[in-house]
JSON list of C-alpha atoms in Angstrom, two decimals:
[
{"chain": "X", "resi": 1, "resn": "MET", "atom": "CA", "xyz": [15.14, 1.50, -6.79]},
{"chain": "X", "resi": 2, "resn": "ILE", "atom": "CA", "xyz": [15.63, 4.25, -4.34]},
{"chain": "X", "resi": 3, "resn": "LEU", "atom": "CA", "xyz": [13.18, 4.11, -1.70]},
{"chain": "X", "resi": 4, "resn": "ASN", "atom": "CA", "xyz": [12.26, 6.51, 1.31]},
{"chain": "X", "resi": 5, "resn": "GLU", "atom": "CA", "xyz": [8.94, 7.38, 3.70]},
{"chain": "X", "resi": 6, "resn": "VAL", "atom": "CA", "xyz": [7.86, 9.40, 1.07]},
{"chain": "X", "resi": 7, "resn": "ILE", "atom": "CA", "xyz": [8.29, 7.09, -2.24]},
{"chain": "X", "resi": 8, "resn": "GLN", "atom": "CA", "xyz": [7.23, 4.33, 0.35]},
{"chain": "X", "resi": 9, "resn": "THR", "atom": "CA", "xyz": [4.01, 5.99, 0.56]},
{"chain": "X", "resi": 10, "resn": "MET", "atom": "CA", "xyz": [3.37, 6.92, -2.67]},
{"chain": "X", "resi": 11, "resn": "PHE", "atom": "CA", "xyz": [3.35, 3.40, -3.24]},
{"chain": "X", "resi": 12, "resn": "GLU", "atom": "CA", "xyz": [1.40, 2.29, -0.51]},
{"chain": "X", "resi": 13, "resn": "ARG", "atom": "CA", "xyz": [-1.77, 4.72, -1.67]},
{"chain": "X", "resi": 14, "resn": "ARG", "atom": "CA", "xyz": [-4.53, 3.22, -2.48]},
{"chain": "X", "resi": 15, "resn": "SER", "atom": "CA", "xyz": [-8.64, 3.96, -3.52]},
{"chain": "X", "resi": 16, "resn": "VAL", "atom": "CA", "xyz": [-10.37, 3.69, -0.28]},
{"chain": "X", "resi": 17, "resn": "ARG", "atom": "CA", "xyz": [-13.44, 3.19, -0.45]},
{"chain": "X", "resi": 18, "resn": "ALA", "atom": "CA", "xyz": [-15.10, 0.97, 2.91]},
{"chain": "X", "resi": 19, "resn": "TYR", "atom": "CA", "xyz": [-14.50, 3.47, 6.15]},
{"chain": "X", "resi": 20, "resn": "GLN", "atom": "CA", "xyz": [-14.59, 3.31, 9.85]},
{"chain": "X", "resi": 21, "resn": "ALA", "atom": "CA", "xyz": [-17.36, 5.56, 11.56]},
{"chain": "X", "resi": 22, "resn": "GLU", "atom": "CA", "xyz": [-13.95, 7.20, 13.79]},
{"chain": "X", "resi": 23, "resn": "GLN", "atom": "CA", "xyz": [-13.93, 10.82, 12.53]},
{"chain": "X", "resi": 24, "resn": "LEU", "atom": "CA", "xyz": [-10.74, 12.73, 11.85]},
{"chain": "X", "resi": 25, "resn": "SER", "atom": "CA", "xyz": [-9.43, 15.10, 14.14]},
{"chain": "X", "resi": 26, "resn": "ASP", "atom": "CA", "xyz": [-9.60, 18.89, 13.66]},
{"chain": "X", "resi": 27, "resn": "GLU", "atom": "CA", "xyz": [-5.38, 18.53, 14.49]},
{"chain": "X", "resi": 28, "resn": "GLN", "atom": "CA", "xyz": [-5.16, 16.06, 11.07]},
{"chain": "X", "resi": 29, "resn": "LEU", "atom": "CA", "xyz": [-7.94, 17.92, 8.78]},
{"chain": "X", "resi": 30, "resn": "ASP", "atom": "CA", "xyz": [-5.81, 21.13, 9.70]},
{"chain": "X", "resi": 31, "resn": "THR", "atom": "CA", "xyz": [-2.77, 18.97, 8.26]},
{"chain": "X", "resi": 32, "resn": "LEU", "atom": "CA", "xyz": [-4.04, 17.55, 5.39]},
{"chain": "X", "resi": 33, "resn": "LEU", "atom": "CA", "xyz": [-5.50, 20.88, 4.05]},
{"chain": "X", "resi": 34, "resn": "ARG", "atom": "CA", "xyz": [-1.95, 22.71, 5.09]},
{"chain": "X", "resi": 35, "resn": "CYS", "atom": "CA", "xyz": [-0.30, 20.15, 2.87]},
{"chain": "X", "resi": 36, "resn": "ALA", "atom": "CA", "xyz": [-3.08, 20.68, 0.06]},
{"chain": "X", "resi": 37, "resn": "ILE", "atom": "CA", "xyz": [-2.52, 24.43, -0.09]},
{"chain": "X", "resi": 38, "resn": "SER", "atom": "CA", "xyz": [1.13, 23.98, -0.04]},
{"chain": "X", "resi": 39, "resn": "ALA", "atom": "CA", "xyz": [0.63, 22.13, -3.52]},
{"chain": "X", "resi": 40, "resn": "PRO", "atom": "CA", "xyz": [2.63, 24.22, -6.50]},
{"chain": "X", "resi": 41, "resn": "SER", "atom": "CA", "xyz": [0.61, 25.74, -9.27]},
{"chain": "X", "resi": 42, "resn": "ALA", "atom": "CA", "xyz": [0.72, 27.86, -11.38]},
{"chain": "X", "resi": 43, "resn": "ARG", "atom": "CA", "xyz": [1.90, 31.38, -11.28]},
{"chain": "X", "resi": 44, "resn": "ASN", "atom": "CA", "xyz": [1.30, 30.79, -7.56]},
{"chain": "X", "resi": 45, "resn": "ALA", "atom": "CA", "xyz": [-2.52, 31.23, -8.84]},
{"chain": "X", "resi": 46, "resn": "GLN", "atom": "CA", "xyz": [-3.38, 28.77, -5.72]},
{"chain": "X", "resi": 47, "resn": "PRO", "atom": "CA", "xyz": [-6.70, 28.79, -7.43]},
{"chain": "X", "resi": 48, "resn": "TRP", "atom": "CA", "xyz": [-8.58, 26.29, -5.07]},
{"chain": "X", "resi": 49, "resn": "HIS", "atom": "CA", "xyz": [-10.94, 26.65, -2.27]},
{"chain": "X", "resi": 50, "resn": "PHE", "atom": "CA", "xyz": [-11.65, 23.07, -0.08]},
{"chain": "X", "resi": 51, "resn": "THR", "atom": "CA", "xyz": [-14.85, 22.31, 2.08]},
{"chain": "X", "resi": 52, "resn": "VAL", "atom": "CA", "xyz": [-14.93, 20.03, 4.62]},
{"chain": "X", "resi": 53, "resn": "LEU", "atom": "CA", "xyz": [-18.10, 18.52, 5.30]},
{"chain": "X", "resi": 54, "resn": "GLN", "atom": "CA", "xyz": [-18.46, 16.62, 8.44]},
{"chain": "X", "resi": 55, "resn": "ASP", "atom": "CA", "xyz": [-22.57, 16.59, 9.02]},
{"chain": "X", "resi": 56, "resn": "SER", "atom": "CA", "xyz": [-23.81, 13.08, 7.99]},
{"chain": "X", "resi": 57, "resn": "LYS", "atom": "CA", "xyz": [-26.85, 14.87, 7.15]},
{"chain": "X", "resi": 58, "resn": "LEU", "atom": "CA", "xyz": [-25.45, 16.69, 4.53]},
{"chain": "X", "resi": 59, "resn": "ILE", "atom": "CA", "xyz": [-23.19, 14.23, 3.12]},
{"chain": "X", "resi": 60, "resn": "ASP", "atom": "CA", "xyz": [-26.03, 11.66, 2.68]},
{"chain": "X", "resi": 61, "resn": "ASP", "atom": "CA", "xyz": [-28.01, 14.55, 1.29]},
{"chain": "X", "resi": 62, "resn": "PHE", "atom": "CA", "xyz": [-25.16, 15.23, -1.23]},
{"chain": "X", "resi": 63, "resn": "ALA", "atom": "CA", "xyz": [-24.82, 10.96, -2.17]},
{"chain": "X", "resi": 64, "resn": "GLY", "atom": "CA", "xyz": [-29.20, 12.15, -2.72]},
{"chain": "X", "resi": 65, "resn": "ALA", "atom": "CA", "xyz": [-28.51, 14.23, -4.75]},
{"chain": "X", "resi": 66, "resn": "PHE", "atom": "CA", "xyz": [-26.32, 12.75, -7.09]},
{"chain": "X", "resi": 67, "resn": "ARG", "atom": "CA", "xyz": [-28.48, 9.80, -7.52]},
{"chain": "X", "resi": 68, "resn": "GLU", "atom": "CA", "xyz": [-31.12, 12.02, -8.37]},
{"chain": "X", "resi": 69, "resn": "GLY", "atom": "CA", "xyz": [-28.32, 13.13, -10.49]},
{"chain": "X", "resi": 70, "resn": "ALA", "atom": "CA", "xyz": [-26.92, 10.06, -12.04]},
{"chain": "X", "resi": 71, "resn": "ARG", "atom": "CA", "xyz": [-30.47, 8.97, -13.12]},
{"chain": "X", "resi": 72, "resn": "ARG", "atom": "CA", "xyz": [-30.53, 11.04, -16.07]},
{"chain": "X", "resi": 73, "resn": "SER", "atom": "CA", "xyz": [-27.36, 10.00, -17.19]},
{"chain": "X", "resi": 74, "resn": "ASN", "atom": "CA", "xyz": [-26.64, 8.76, -20.40]},
{"chain": "X", "resi": 75, "resn": "GLU", "atom": "CA", "xyz": [-24.11, 6.18, -19.47]},
{"chain": "X", "resi": 76, "resn": "GLU", "atom": "CA", "xyz": [-25.72, 3.00, -18.24]},
{"chain": "X", "resi": 77, "resn": "TRP", "atom": "CA", "xyz": [-23.53, 2.00, -15.39]},
{"chain": "X", "resi": 78, "resn": "ILE", "atom": "CA", "xyz": [-23.91, 5.11, -13.95]},
{"chain": "X", "resi": 79, "resn": "ARG", "atom": "CA", "xyz": [-27.91, 5.20, -14.46]},
{"chain": "X", "resi": 80, "resn": "LYS", "atom": "CA", "xyz": [-27.22, 2.33, -12.48]},
{"chain": "X", "resi": 81, "resn": "LEU", "atom": "CA", "xyz": [-25.02, 3.73, -9.69]},
{"chain": "X", "resi": 82, "resn": "GLY", "atom": "CA", "xyz": [-28.02, 5.79, -9.69]},
{"chain": "X", "resi": 83, "resn": "GLU", "atom": "CA", "xyz": [-31.05, 3.40, -9.16]},
{"chain": "X", "resi": 84, "resn": "ASN", "atom": "CA", "xyz": [-29.36, 1.86, -6.57]},
{"chain": "X", "resi": 85, "resn": "PRO", "atom": "CA", "xyz": [-30.88, 3.23, -3.43]},
{"chain": "X", "resi": 86, "resn": "ASP", "atom": "CA", "xyz": [-27.84, 1.44, -1.10]},
{"chain": "X", "resi": 87, "resn": "TYR", "atom": "CA", "xyz": [-25.01, 3.15, -3.21]},
{"chain": "X", "resi": 88, "resn": "HIS", "atom": "CA", "xyz": [-23.43, 5.71, -1.30]},
{"chain": "X", "resi": 89, "resn": "VAL", "atom": "CA", "xyz": [-21.10, 8.00, -3.72]},
{"chain": "X", "resi": 90, "resn": "PHE", "atom": "CA", "xyz": [-18.92, 8.57, -0.24]},
{"chain": "X", "resi": 91, "resn": "PHE", "atom": "CA", "xyz": [-18.62, 5.67, 0.64]},
{"chain": "X", "resi": 92, "resn": "HIS", "atom": "CA", "xyz": [-19.95, 6.29, 4.11]},
{"chain": "X", "resi": 93, "resn": "ALA", "atom": "CA", "xyz": [-16.41, 8.64, 4.73]},
{"chain": "X", "resi": 94, "resn": "PRO", "atom": "CA", "xyz": [-17.23, 10.28, 7.76]},
{"chain": "X", "resi": 95, "resn": "THR", "atom": "CA", "xyz": [-15.59, 13.53, 6.20]},
{"chain": "X", "resi": 96, "resn": "VAL", "atom": "CA", "xyz": [-15.41, 15.01, 3.19]},
{"chain": "X", "resi": 97, "resn": "VAL", "atom": "CA", "xyz": [-13.29, 17.64, 1.11]},
{"chain": "X", "resi": 98, "resn": "LEU", "atom": "CA", "xyz": [-15.10, 19.26, -1.58]},
{"chain": "X", "resi": 99, "resn": "VAL", "atom": "CA", "xyz": [-12.39, 21.21, -3.37]},
{"chain": "X", "resi": 100, "resn": "SER", "atom": "CA", "xyz": [-13.83, 23.85, -5.54]},
{"chain": "X", "resi": 101, "resn": "ALA", "atom": "CA", "xyz": [-11.75, 25.67, -8.68]},
{"chain": "X", "resi": 102, "resn": "LYS", "atom": "CA", "xyz": [-11.62, 29.69, -9.43]},
{"chain": "X", "resi": 103, "resn": "GLU", "atom": "CA", "xyz": [-14.06, 29.58, -12.52]},
{"chain": "X", "resi": 104, "resn": "GLY", "atom": "CA", "xyz": [-11.24, 29.54, -15.39]},
{"chain": "X", "resi": 105, "resn": "GLU", "atom": "CA", "xyz": [-8.97, 26.88, -14.13]},
{"chain": "X", "resi": 106, "resn": "SER", "atom": "CA", "xyz": [-8.44, 23.38, -15.85]},
{"chain": "X", "resi": 107, "resn": "GLY", "atom": "CA", "xyz": [-7.94, 21.57, -13.01]},
{"chain": "X", "resi": 108, "resn": "PHE", "atom": "CA", "xyz": [-4.43, 21.14, -13.55]},
{"chain": "X", "resi": 109, "resn": "ASN", "atom": "CA", "xyz": [-3.49, 22.92, -10.31]},
{"chain": "X", "resi": 110, "resn": "LEU", "atom": "CA", "xyz": [-6.32, 21.51, -8.37]},
{"chain": "X", "resi": 111, "resn": "GLY", "atom": "CA", "xyz": [-4.87, 17.88, -8.96]},
{"chain": "X", "resi": 112, "resn": "LEU", "atom": "CA", "xyz": [-1.20, 18.72, -7.74]},
{"chain": "X", "resi": 113, "resn": "ALA", "atom": "CA", "xyz": [-3.45, 19.97, -4.62]},
{"chain": "X", "resi": 114, "resn": "VAL", "atom": "CA", "xyz": [-5.44, 16.59, -4.03]},
{"chain": "X", "resi": 115, "resn": "GLN", "atom": "CA", "xyz": [-2.83, 14.47, -4.22]},
{"chain": "X", "resi": 116, "resn": "ASN", "atom": "CA", "xyz": [-0.58, 16.34, -1.42]},
{"chain": "X", "resi": 117, "resn": "LEU", "atom": "CA", "xyz": [-3.80, 15.83, 0.32]},
{"chain": "X", "resi": 118, "resn": "VAL", "atom": "CA", "xyz": [-4.21, 11.78, -0.26]},
{"chain": "X", "resi": 119, "resn": "LEU", "atom": "CA", "xyz": [-0.83, 11.59, -0.18]},
{"chain": "X", "resi": 120, "resn": "ALA", "atom": "CA", "xyz": [-0.78, 13.26, 3.46]},
{"chain": "X", "resi": 121, "resn": "ALA", "atom": "CA", "xyz": [-3.49, 11.17, 4.52]},
{"chain": "X", "resi": 122, "resn": "GLN", "atom": "CA", "xyz": [-2.02, 8.34, 3.64]},
{"chain": "X", "resi": 123, "resn": "SER", "atom": "CA", "xyz": [0.83, 9.07, 5.27]},
{"chain": "X", "resi": 124, "resn": "MET", "atom": "CA", "xyz": [-1.11, 9.50, 8.30]},
{"chain": "X", "resi": 125, "resn": "GLY", "atom": "CA", "xyz": [-2.84, 6.31, 8.55]},
{"chain": "X", "resi": 126, "resn": "LEU", "atom": "CA", "xyz": [-5.53, 7.95, 7.04]},
{"chain": "X", "resi": 127, "resn": "ALA", "atom": "CA", "xyz": [-7.75, 6.48, 4.14]},
{"chain": "X", "resi": 128, "resn": "SER", "atom": "CA", "xyz": [-8.92, 8.29, 0.40]},
{"chain": "X", "resi": 129, "resn": "VAL", "atom": "CA", "xyz": [-10.49, 8.11, -2.55]},
{"chain": "X", "resi": 130, "resn": "ILE", "atom": "CA", "xyz": [-10.39, 10.73, -5.16]},
{"chain": "X", "resi": 131, "resn": "LEU", "atom": "CA", "xyz": [-14.13, 11.31, -6.41]},
{"chain": "X", "resi": 132, "resn": "GLY", "atom": "CA", "xyz": [-15.32, 13.02, -9.77]},
{"chain": "X", "resi": 133, "resn": "LEU", "atom": "CA", "xyz": [-18.89, 11.17, -9.61]},
{"chain": "X", "resi": 134, "resn": "PRO", "atom": "CA", "xyz": [-20.47, 13.04, -6.56]},
{"chain": "X", "resi": 135, "resn": "LEU", "atom": "CA", "xyz": [-20.44, 16.20, -9.04]},
{"chain": "X", "resi": 136, "resn": "ARG", "atom": "CA", "xyz": [-23.16, 14.63, -10.80]},
{"chain": "X", "resi": 137, "resn": "ALA", "atom": "CA", "xyz": [-25.05, 15.29, -7.98]},
{"chain": "X", "resi": 138, "resn": "PHE", "atom": "CA", "xyz": [-25.33, 19.14, -9.57]},
{"chain": "X", "resi": 139, "resn": "GLU", "atom": "CA", "xyz": [-27.46, 17.59, -12.68]},
{"chain": "X", "resi": 140, "resn": "GLY", "atom": "CA", "xyz": [-30.45, 16.86, -10.37]},
{"chain": "X", "resi": 141, "resn": "ASP", "atom": "CA", "xyz": [-32.96, 19.11, -9.17]},
{"chain": "X", "resi": 142, "resn": "GLY", "atom": "CA", "xyz": [-31.76, 18.94, -5.36]},
{"chain": "X", "resi": 143, "resn": "GLY", "atom": "CA", "xyz": [-28.60, 19.90, -6.83]},
{"chain": "X", "resi": 144, "resn": "ARG", "atom": "CA", "xyz": [-29.48, 23.43, -6.27]},
{"chain": "X", "resi": 145, "resn": "GLU", "atom": "CA", "xyz": [-30.15, 23.27, -3.08]},
{"chain": "X", "resi": 146, "resn": "ILE", "atom": "CA", "xyz": [-26.96, 21.20, -1.67]},
{"chain": "X", "resi": 147, "resn": "LEU", "atom": "CA", "xyz": [-24.83, 23.87, -3.48]},
{"chain": "X", "resi": 148, "resn": "GLU", "atom": "CA", "xyz": [-26.00, 26.49, -1.80]},
{"chain": "X", "resi": 149, "resn": "ARG", "atom": "CA", "xyz": [-26.21, 24.70, 1.71]},
{"chain": "X", "resi": 150, "resn": "LEU", "atom": "CA", "xyz": [-22.20, 24.27, 0.81]},
{"chain": "X", "resi": 151, "resn": "LYS", "atom": "CA", "xyz": [-21.72, 27.73, 0.68]},
{"chain": "X", "resi": 152, "resn": "LEU", "atom": "CA", "xyz": [-19.12, 28.13, -1.94]},
{"chain": "X", "resi": 153, "resn": "PRO", "atom": "CA", "xyz": [-17.16, 31.41, -2.24]},
{"chain": "X", "resi": 154, "resn": "ALA", "atom": "CA", "xyz": [-18.48, 33.44, -5.61]},
{"chain": "X", "resi": 155, "resn": "GLY", "atom": "CA", "xyz": [-16.46, 33.02, -8.42]},
{"chain": "X", "resi": 156, "resn": "PHE", "atom": "CA", "xyz": [-15.71, 29.24, -7.60]},
{"chain": "X", "resi": 157, "resn": "ARG", "atom": "CA", "xyz": [-17.15, 25.87, -8.88]},
{"chain": "X", "resi": 158, "resn": "PRO", "atom": "CA", "xyz": [-17.09, 22.40, -7.16]},
{"chain": "X", "resi": 159, "resn": "PHE", "atom": "CA", "xyz": [-14.09, 20.27, -9.14]},
{"chain": "X", "resi": 160, "resn": "MET", "atom": "CA", "xyz": [-14.13, 16.86, -6.94]},
{"chain": "X", "resi": 161, "resn": "CYS", "atom": "CA", "xyz": [-14.00, 15.86, -3.94]},
{"chain": "X", "resi": 162, "resn": "VAL", "atom": "CA", "xyz": [-12.32, 13.54, -1.45]},
{"chain": "X", "resi": 163, "resn": "SER", "atom": "CA", "xyz": [-13.69, 11.06, 0.77]},
{"chain": "X", "resi": 164, "resn": "LEU", "atom": "CA", "xyz": [-11.59, 10.56, 3.96]},
{"chain": "X", "resi": 165, "resn": "GLY", "atom": "CA", "xyz": [-11.60, 8.47, 6.81]},
{"chain": "X", "resi": 166, "resn": "TYR", "atom": "CA", "xyz": [-9.72, 5.68, 8.57]},
{"chain": "X", "resi": 167, "resn": "PRO", "atom": "CA", "xyz": [-9.91, 2.65, 6.24]},
{"chain": "X", "resi": 168, "resn": "ASP", "atom": "CA", "xyz": [-12.22, -0.44, 6.78]},
{"chain": "X", "resi": 169, "resn": "GLN", "atom": "CA", "xyz": [-10.37, -2.02, 4.58]},
{"chain": "X", "resi": 170, "resn": "ALA", "atom": "CA", "xyz": [-7.53, -2.61, 2.63]},
{"chain": "X", "resi": 171, "resn": "PRO", "atom": "CA", "xyz": [-7.09, -3.34, -0.99]},
{"chain": "X", "resi": 172, "resn": "GLU", "atom": "CA", "xyz": [-4.44, -4.26, -2.79]},
{"chain": "X", "resi": 173, "resn": "ALA", "atom": "CA", "xyz": [-2.20, -2.88, -5.41]},
{"chain": "X", "resi": 174, "resn": "ARG", "atom": "CA", "xyz": [-3.68, -2.66, -9.02]},
{"chain": "X", "resi": 175, "resn": "PRO", "atom": "CA", "xyz": [-1.48, -4.06, -12.15]},
{"chain": "X", "resi": 176, "resn": "ARG", "atom": "CA", "xyz": [0.54, -1.00, -13.22]},
{"chain": "X", "resi": 177, "resn": "ASN", "atom": "CA", "xyz": [1.82, -0.84, -16.37]},
{"chain": "X", "resi": 178, "resn": "PHE", "atom": "CA", "xyz": [5.57, 0.86, -16.33]},
{"chain": "X", "resi": 179, "resn": "ASP", "atom": "CA", "xyz": [6.46, 0.02, -19.78]},
{"chain": "X", "resi": 180, "resn": "VAL", "atom": "CA", "xyz": [4.81, 3.55, -20.59]},
{"chain": "X", "resi": 181, "resn": "VAL", "atom": "CA", "xyz": [7.81, 5.29, -20.62]},
{"chain": "X", "resi": 182, "resn": "ASP", "atom": "CA", "xyz": [10.70, 5.63, -23.06]},
{"chain": "X", "resi": 183, "resn": "TRP", "atom": "CA", "xyz": [14.53, 7.37, -22.83]},
{"chain": "X", "resi": 184, "resn": "ILE", "atom": "CA", "xyz": [16.23, 9.82, -25.37]},
{"chain": "X", "resi": 185, "resn": "ARG", "atom": "CA", "xyz": [19.15, 10.68, -24.31]}
]
């Protein structure tokens, strides 16, 4: 197998769910966002918008709105998260990036941008986890207020979140199934 710095970063990246309180620097965030924005997109549409949250009150309120929305879920495991007052959907990360999609965007392009962001974070010694669950916040009554506080540009909708920070845990790699490839030559 060929190894280089980029490939090694891909193999080392983990979803981290415990963060130190130390905030990321503006320079780190600028680099991460430039990496995300440099991702390829179909027809170079760049159908994304990034909202960087570092206001701990807003992050906590967003997490609270998630619990409210999650309690309405038809899925038991999500309802249980919503009923747990200690569950913080962002895992108390000091920075959360909300990635929003232009209306009509399927999300494929946003996935490329988020992958760039989390790989860049890993290469800088930072931790991340990609999250879809926080969007449940917009299913509860408090979601409208959170959405207003996020000040998304017109024509964009929340798509996914990324929690970022310095790791306070080092998860082991989960098993991968490498028997999913067929070669046709």
